[in-house]
Amino acid sequence: MAAKKAGCFITVEGADGSGKSTVISLLYDYLHDRGWNVLLTREPGGIEIAEKIRTIILNPEHTQMDKRTEALLYAAARSQHFAERVLPALQAGKVVLCDRFIDSSLAYQGYARGLGIDEVYAINRFAVGDYMPDLTLFFDVRPEVGLARINANKGREINRLDLEDIRFHQQVQEGYRLVRERFPERFVTIDAEQSLEQVFEVARTILEERLQEFRI
Ligand code: TYD
């Protein structure tokens, strides 16, 4: 992975229920309609090897999976998706929009699961050959709001187990705060408790400004 990249690498991050996946697909349509050469992707992104690795992570029978194993498998799936899909697109000069990337591992595995942000960053840098996004949009939503949105979609009330979840999601939120503090040059935080239209508008404006710099 020594070849230089030429395109623009943009990632979106945030808690479950932050609306990032909906907004990223609207951003894709917007840029695509305006003639940008864009790739919209997410891990594992249909990449066969990465999908197989993800199946191991998510298998509910694997209750004995160690936290470090989980972190390494996320990094392995990321490495394959990056090498097979993201890097070739960047080298072809595309704008790559990726739903979750290294920062998810830093917040979830590094902080919320307690493995350490530095430790998880080290294995992920190895996994993607030190490439980092040019811009990361962070969709900021309080965990209880995110969870309520997810549950509204499922059409049910928040229950006791969801409240357990809230503690974990609060940890994730704190993890993201630390990660944003660490990489202030590439992170932009968007208030994701506004309406979808407002969130899209803010995200679109930030993205277009950044792409203007990129075009020059
Ligand atoms: P994902 O399938 O991307 O769902 P979404 O982005 O729609 O929430 O992620 C599923 C879960 O996996 C999500 O709770 C975050 C978690 N995750 C990690 O813990 N570490 C990672 O490196 C990634 C990419 C995701």
mmCIF file of C-alpha atoms and ligand atoms in Angstrom:
data_model
loop_
_atom_site.group_PDB
_atom_site.id
_atom_site.type_symbol
_atom_site.label_atom_id
_atom_site.label_comp_id
_atom_site.label_asym_id
_atom_site.label_seq_id
_atom_site.Cartn_x
_atom_site.Cartn_y
_atom_site.Cartn_z
ATOM 1 C CA MET A 1 0.000 0.000 0.000
ATOM 2 C CA ALA A 2 2.811 2.384 -0.752
ATOM 3 C CA ALA A 3 1.140 4.097 -3.717
ATOM 4 C CA LYS A 4 0.124 7.697 -3.169
ATOM 5 C CA LYS A 5 -3.564 8.483 -2.971
ATOM 6 C CA ALA A 6 -5.102 11.170 -5.127
ATOM 7 C CA GLY A 7 -8.811 11.335 -4.273
ATOM 8 C CA CYS A 8 -10.638 12.699 -1.261
ATOM 9 C CA PHE A 9 -11.468 10.375 1.602
ATOM 10 C CA ILE A 10 -14.468 11.342 3.728
ATOM 11 C CA THR A 11 -15.846 9.288 6.594
ATOM 12 C CA VAL A 12 -18.949 9.644 8.734
ATOM 13 C CA GLU A 13 -19.092 8.588 12.355
ATOM 14 C CA GLY A 14 -21.577 8.642 15.176
ATOM 15 C CA ALA A 15 -23.705 6.623 17.530
ATOM 16 C CA ASP A 16 -26.376 4.193 16.442
ATOM 17 C CA GLY A 17 -29.499 6.198 15.586
ATOM 18 C CA SER A 18 -27.547 9.343 14.691
ATOM 19 C CA GLY A 19 -28.943 9.357 11.153
ATOM 20 C CA LYS A 20 -25.497 9.242 9.566
ATOM 21 C CA SER A 21 -26.330 6.398 7.177
ATOM 22 C CA THR A 22 -29.387 8.224 5.796
ATOM 23 C CA VAL A 23 -27.501 11.501 5.414
ATOM 24 C CA ILE A 24 -24.471 9.895 3.749
ATOM 25 C CA SER A 25 -26.672 8.394 1.066
ATOM 26 C CA LEU A 26 -28.304 11.814 0.480
ATOM 27 C CA LEU A 27 -24.802 13.319 0.211
ATOM 28 C CA TYR A 28 -23.873 10.664 -2.307
ATOM 29 C CA ASP A 29 -26.927 11.477 -4.476
ATOM 30 C CA TYR A 30 -26.217 15.196 -4.212
ATOM 31 C CA LEU A 31 -22.572 14.916 -5.299
ATOM 32 C CA HIS A 32 -23.289 12.309 -7.939
ATOM 33 C CA ASP A 33 -26.012 14.509 -9.495
ATOM 34 C CA ARG A 34 -23.477 17.347 -9.708
ATOM 35 C CA GLY A 35 -21.003 15.285 -11.658
ATOM 36 C CA TRP A 36 -18.592 14.247 -8.935
ATOM 37 C CA ASN A 37 -17.024 10.835 -9.294
ATOM 38 C CA VAL A 38 -18.120 9.405 -5.947
ATOM 39 C CA LEU A 39 -17.926 6.024 -4.272
ATOM 40 C CA LEU A 40 -20.316 5.372 -1.376
ATOM 41 C CA THR A 41 -19.229 2.485 0.792
ATOM 42 C CA ARG A 42 -19.361 1.001 4.271
ATOM 43 C CA GLU A 43 -17.450 -1.764 5.944
ATOM 44 C CA PRO A 44 -17.439 -4.662 5.057
ATOM 45 C CA GLY A 45 -19.003 -3.383 1.842
ATOM 46 C CA GLY A 46 -19.709 -6.634 0.064
ATOM 47 C CA ILE A 47 -16.003 -7.489 -0.114
ATOM 48 C CA GLU A 48 -16.062 -11.273 0.185
ATOM 49 C CA ILE A 49 -13.153 -11.722 2.594
ATOM 50 C CA ALA A 50 -14.281 -8.803 4.750
ATOM 51 C CA GLU A 51 -17.863 -10.148 4.813
ATOM 52 C CA LYS A 52 -16.586 -13.509 6.003
ATOM 53 C CA ILE A 53 -14.581 -11.892 8.774
ATOM 54 C CA ARG A 54 -17.610 -9.822 9.812
ATOM 55 C CA THR A 55 -19.728 -13.010 9.983
ATOM 56 C CA ILE A 56 -17.313 -14.337 12.597
ATOM 57 C CA ILE A 57 -17.548 -11.121 14.639
ATOM 58 C CA LEU A 58 -21.339 -10.968 14.571
ATOM 59 C CA ASN A 59 -22.118 -14.667 15.063
ATOM 60 C CA PRO A 60 -24.266 -14.782 18.250
ATOM 61 C CA GLU A 61 -22.797 -18.194 19.105
ATOM 62 C CA HIS A 62 -19.369 -16.626 19.583
ATOM 63 C CA THR A 63 -20.109 -15.442 23.110
ATOM 64 C CA GLN A 64 -16.582 -16.369 24.215
ATOM 65 C CA MET A 65 -14.960 -13.962 21.741
ATOM 66 C CA ASP A 66 -12.225 -11.997 23.434
ATOM 67 C CA LYS A 67 -12.301 -8.193 23.099
ATOM 68 C CA ARG A 68 -8.867 -8.163 21.489
ATOM 69 C CA THR A 69 -9.922 -10.799 18.973
ATOM 70 C CA GLU A 70 -12.933 -8.640 18.129
ATOM 71 C CA ALA A 71 -10.770 -5.544 17.646
ATOM 72 C CA LEU A 72 -8.290 -7.438 15.456
ATOM 73 C CA LEU A 73 -11.081 -8.891 13.340
ATOM 74 C CA TYR A 74 -12.626 -5.440 12.792
ATOM 75 C CA ALA A 75 -9.181 -4.218 11.772
ATOM 76 C CA ALA A 76 -8.686 -7.222 9.456
ATOM 77 C CA ALA A 77 -12.052 -6.686 7.747
ATOM 78 C CA ARG A 78 -11.217 -2.974 7.437
ATOM 79 C CA SER A 79 -7.837 -3.743 5.895
ATOM 80 C CA GLN A 80 -9.383 -5.893 3.176
ATOM 81 C CA HIS A 81 -12.194 -3.433 2.406
ATOM 82 C CA PHE A 82 -9.674 -0.591 2.274
ATOM 83 C CA ALA A 83 -7.215 -2.425 0.023
ATOM 84 C CA GLU A 84 -9.839 -3.814 -2.327
ATOM 85 C CA ARG A 85 -12.287 -0.944 -2.575
ATOM 86 C CA VAL A 86 -11.272 2.340 -0.935
ATOM 87 C CA LEU A 87 -7.640 2.720 -1.976
ATOM 88 C CA PRO A 88 -8.182 1.897 -5.676
ATOM 89 C CA ALA A 89 -11.009 4.474 -5.772
ATOM 90 C CA LEU A 90 -8.808 7.126 -4.148
ATOM 91 C CA GLN A 91 -6.004 6.338 -6.552
ATOM 92 C CA ALA A 92 -8.482 6.807 -9.408
ATOM 93 C CA GLY A 93 -9.168 10.310 -8.031
ATOM 94 C CA LYS A 94 -12.652 9.622 -6.655
ATOM 95 C CA VAL A 95 -14.394 11.147 -3.688
ATOM 96 C CA VAL A 96 -14.901 8.251 -1.285
ATOM 97 C CA LEU A 97 -17.728 8.488 1.253
ATOM 98 C CA CYS A 98 -17.336 5.776 3.875
ATOM 99 C CA ASP A 99 -19.906 5.028 6.594
ATOM 100 C CA ARG A 100 -17.729 4.283 9.675
ATOM 101 C CA PHE A 101 -13.967 3.748 9.639
ATOM 102 C CA ILE A 102 -11.091 3.626 12.150
ATOM 103 C CA ASP A 103 -12.768 6.062 14.558
ATOM 104 C CA SER A 104 -15.575 3.529 15.195
ATOM 105 C CA SER A 105 -13.002 1.063 16.429
ATOM 106 C CA LEU A 106 -11.317 3.734 18.555
ATOM 107 C CA ALA A 107 -14.613 4.718 20.220
ATOM 108 C CA TYR A 108 -16.239 1.258 20.512
ATOM 109 C CA GLN A 109 -13.297 -1.121 21.013
ATOM 110 C CA GLY A 110 -10.688 1.339 22.247
ATOM 111 C CA TYR A 111 -12.759 3.282 24.739
ATOM 112 C CA ALA A 112 -16.161 1.635 25.350
ATOM 113 C CA ARG A 113 -14.724 -1.898 25.527
ATOM 114 C CA GLY A 114 -11.704 -0.582 27.399
ATOM 115 C CA LEU A 115 -8.876 -1.792 25.148
ATOM 116 C CA GLY A 116 -7.271 1.639 24.969
ATOM 117 C CA ILE A 117 -7.523 4.160 22.138
ATOM 118 C CA ASP A 118 -3.750 4.085 21.507
ATOM 119 C CA GLU A 119 -3.651 0.300 21.303
ATOM 120 C CA VAL A 120 -6.558 0.077 18.879
ATOM 121 C CA TYR A 121 -5.172 2.960 16.820
ATOM 122 C CA ALA A 122 -1.870 1.094 16.444
ATOM 123 C CA ILE A 123 -3.411 -2.065 14.984
ATOM 124 C CA ASN A 124 -5.639 -0.026 12.690
ATOM 125 C CA ARG A 125 -2.771 2.041 11.352
ATOM 126 C CA PHE A 126 -1.064 -1.197 10.493
ATOM 127 C CA ALA A 127 -4.301 -2.424 8.861
ATOM 128 C CA VAL A 128 -4.689 0.534 6.499
ATOM 129 C CA GLY A 129 -1.065 1.495 5.950
ATOM 130 C CA ASP A 130 -1.329 4.754 7.895
ATOM 131 C CA TYR A 131 -3.982 6.278 5.627
ATOM 132 C CA MET A 132 -6.424 8.492 7.474
ATOM 133 C CA PRO A 133 -9.531 10.320 6.226
ATOM 134 C CA ASP A 134 -9.207 13.860 4.865
ATOM 135 C CA LEU A 135 -12.459 14.808 6.599
ATOM 136 C CA THR A 136 -14.624 13.077 9.193
ATOM 137 C CA LEU A 137 -18.191 14.218 9.844
ATOM 138 C CA PHE A 138 -19.285 13.356 13.357
ATOM 139 C CA PHE A 139 -23.045 13.117 13.862
ATOM 140 C CA ASP A 140 -23.559 14.213 17.422
ATOM 141 C CA VAL A 141 -26.624 12.850 19.178
ATOM 142 C CA ARG A 142 -27.172 12.065 22.847
ATOM 143 C CA PRO A 143 -27.290 8.291 23.366
ATOM 144 C CA GLU A 144 -30.835 8.352 24.720
ATOM 145 C CA VAL A 145 -32.035 10.284 21.680
ATOM 146 C CA GLY A 146 -30.284 7.879 19.294
ATOM 147 C CA LEU A 147 -31.716 4.890 21.093
ATOM 148 C CA ALA A 148 -35.216 6.379 21.134
ATOM 149 C CA ARG A 149 -34.996 6.883 17.358
ATOM 150 C CA ILE A 150 -33.959 3.271 16.824
ATOM 151 C CA ASN A 151 -36.802 2.090 19.000
ATOM 152 C CA ALA A 152 -39.300 4.377 17.281
ATOM 153 C CA ASN A 153 -38.313 2.647 14.045
ATOM 154 C CA LYS A 154 -38.981 -0.687 15.675
ATOM 155 C CA GLY A 155 -42.281 0.673 17.013
ATOM 156 C CA ARG A 156 -41.731 -0.123 20.706
ATOM 157 C CA GLU A 157 -40.923 1.526 24.019
ATOM 158 C CA ILE A 158 -37.450 1.608 25.572
ATOM 159 C CA ASN A 159 -37.105 -1.397 27.923
ATOM 160 C CA ARG A 160 -34.714 -2.394 30.704
ATOM 161 C CA LEU A 161 -32.220 -3.982 28.339
ATOM 162 C CA ASP A 162 -32.116 -0.839 26.231
ATOM 163 C CA LEU A 163 -31.262 1.086 29.374
ATOM 164 C CA GLU A 164 -28.329 -1.262 29.863
ATOM 165 C CA ASP A 165 -27.435 -0.335 26.314
ATOM 166 C CA ILE A 166 -27.553 3.330 27.211
ATOM 167 C CA ARG A 167 -24.597 2.928 29.551
ATOM 168 C CA PHE A 168 -22.581 1.347 26.769
ATOM 169 C CA HIS A 169 -23.622 4.046 24.336
ATOM 170 C CA GLN A 170 -22.636 6.731 26.819
ATOM 171 C CA GLN A 171 -19.200 5.158 26.858
ATOM 172 C CA VAL A 172 -19.126 5.214 23.067
ATOM 173 C CA GLN A 173 -20.106 8.899 23.141
ATOM 174 C CA GLU A 174 -17.279 9.693 25.553
ATOM 175 C CA GLY A 175 -14.914 7.654 23.363
ATOM 176 C CA TYR A 176 -15.860 9.743 20.343
ATOM 177 C CA ARG A 177 -15.296 12.918 22.367
ATOM 178 C CA LEU A 178 -11.738 11.833 23.132
ATOM 179 C CA VAL A 179 -11.126 10.784 19.535
ATOM 180 C CA ARG A 180 -12.392 14.156 18.247
ATOM 181 C CA GLU A 181 -10.091 15.939 20.661
ATOM 182 C CA ARG A 182 -7.220 13.914 19.350
ATOM 183 C CA PHE A 183 -7.838 14.631 15.651
ATOM 184 C CA PRO A 184 -9.271 18.175 15.595
ATOM 185 C CA GLU A 185 -7.814 18.865 12.136
ATOM 186 C CA ARG A 186 -10.029 16.382 10.341
ATOM 187 C CA PHE A 187 -13.159 16.188 12.542
ATOM 188 C CA VAL A 188 -16.225 18.372 12.065
ATOM 189 C CA THR A 189 -19.071 17.878 14.527
ATOM 190 C CA ILE A 190 -22.665 18.234 13.356
ATOM 191 C CA ASP A 191 -25.597 18.584 15.739
ATOM 192 C CA ALA A 192 -27.576 15.506 14.697
ATOM 193 C CA GLU A 193 -30.558 16.227 16.954
ATOM 194 C CA GLN A 194 -31.875 18.687 14.367
ATOM 195 C CA SER A 195 -34.253 17.565 11.630
ATOM 196 C CA LEU A 196 -32.875 15.354 8.889
ATOM 197 C CA GLU A 197 -33.214 18.252 6.421
ATOM 198 C CA GLN A 198 -31.168 20.556 8.646
ATOM 199 C CA VAL A 199 -28.501 17.934 9.276
ATOM 200 C CA PHE A 200 -28.217 17.247 5.562
ATOM 201 C CA GLU A 201 -27.940 20.975 4.809
ATOM 202 C CA VAL A 202 -25.103 21.457 7.323
ATOM 203 C CA ALA A 203 -23.273 18.332 6.122
ATOM 204 C CA ARG A 204 -23.662 19.324 2.461
ATOM 205 C CA THR A 205 -22.271 22.820 3.102
ATOM 206 C CA ILE A 206 -19.212 21.478 4.946
ATOM 207 C CA LEU A 207 -18.590 18.884 2.269
ATOM 208 C CA GLU A 208 -18.870 21.327 -0.617
ATOM 209 C CA GLU A 209 -16.452 23.732 1.061
ATOM 210 C CA ARG A 210 -13.959 20.938 1.515
ATOM 211 C CA LEU A 211 -14.364 19.724 -2.036
ATOM 212 C CA GLN A 212 -13.721 23.230 -3.367
ATOM 213 C CA GLU A 213 -10.276 23.078 -1.760
ATOM 214 C CA PHE A 214 -9.848 19.604 -3.172
ATOM 215 C CA ARG A 215 -10.722 20.650 -6.744
ATOM 216 C CA ILE A 216 -7.915 23.240 -6.859
HETATM 217 P P1 TYD B 1 -22.871 -0.969 11.354
HETATM 218 O O1 TYD B 1 -23.275 -2.267 10.751
HETATM 219 O O2 TYD B 1 -21.971 -0.114 10.559
HETATM 220 O O3 TYD B 1 -24.232 -0.238 11.719
HETATM 221 P P2 TYD B 1 -24.607 1.297 11.827
HETATM 222 O O4 TYD B 1 -23.479 2.129 11.316
HETATM 223 O O5 TYD B 1 -25.829 1.419 10.984
HETATM 224 O O6 TYD B 1 -24.874 1.556 13.278
HETATM 225 O O7 TYD B 1 -22.209 -1.211 12.754
HETATM 226 C C1 TYD B 1 -22.758 -2.129 13.585
HETATM 227 C C2 TYD B 1 -22.177 -1.974 14.944
HETATM 228 O O8 TYD B 1 -20.778 -2.307 14.926
HETATM 229 C C3 TYD B 1 -22.304 -0.579 15.502
HETATM 230 O O9 TYD B 1 -22.927 -0.649 16.769
HETATM 231 C C4 TYD B 1 -20.874 -0.121 15.669
HETATM 232 C C5 TYD B 1 -20.075 -1.396 15.725
HETATM 233 N N1 TYD B 1 -18.691 -1.251 15.227
HETATM 234 C C6 TYD B 1 -17.647 -1.427 16.104
HETATM 235 O O10 TYD B 1 -17.849 -1.716 17.297
HETATM 236 N N2 TYD B 1 -16.361 -1.285 15.648
HETATM 237 C C7 TYD B 1 -16.086 -0.985 14.353
HETATM 238 O O11 TYD B 1 -14.891 -0.861 13.972
HETATM 239 C C8 TYD B 1 -17.189 -0.804 13.445
HETATM 240 C C9 TYD B 1 -16.942 -0.482 12.003
HETATM 241 C C10 TYD B 1 -18.485 -0.949 13.929
#
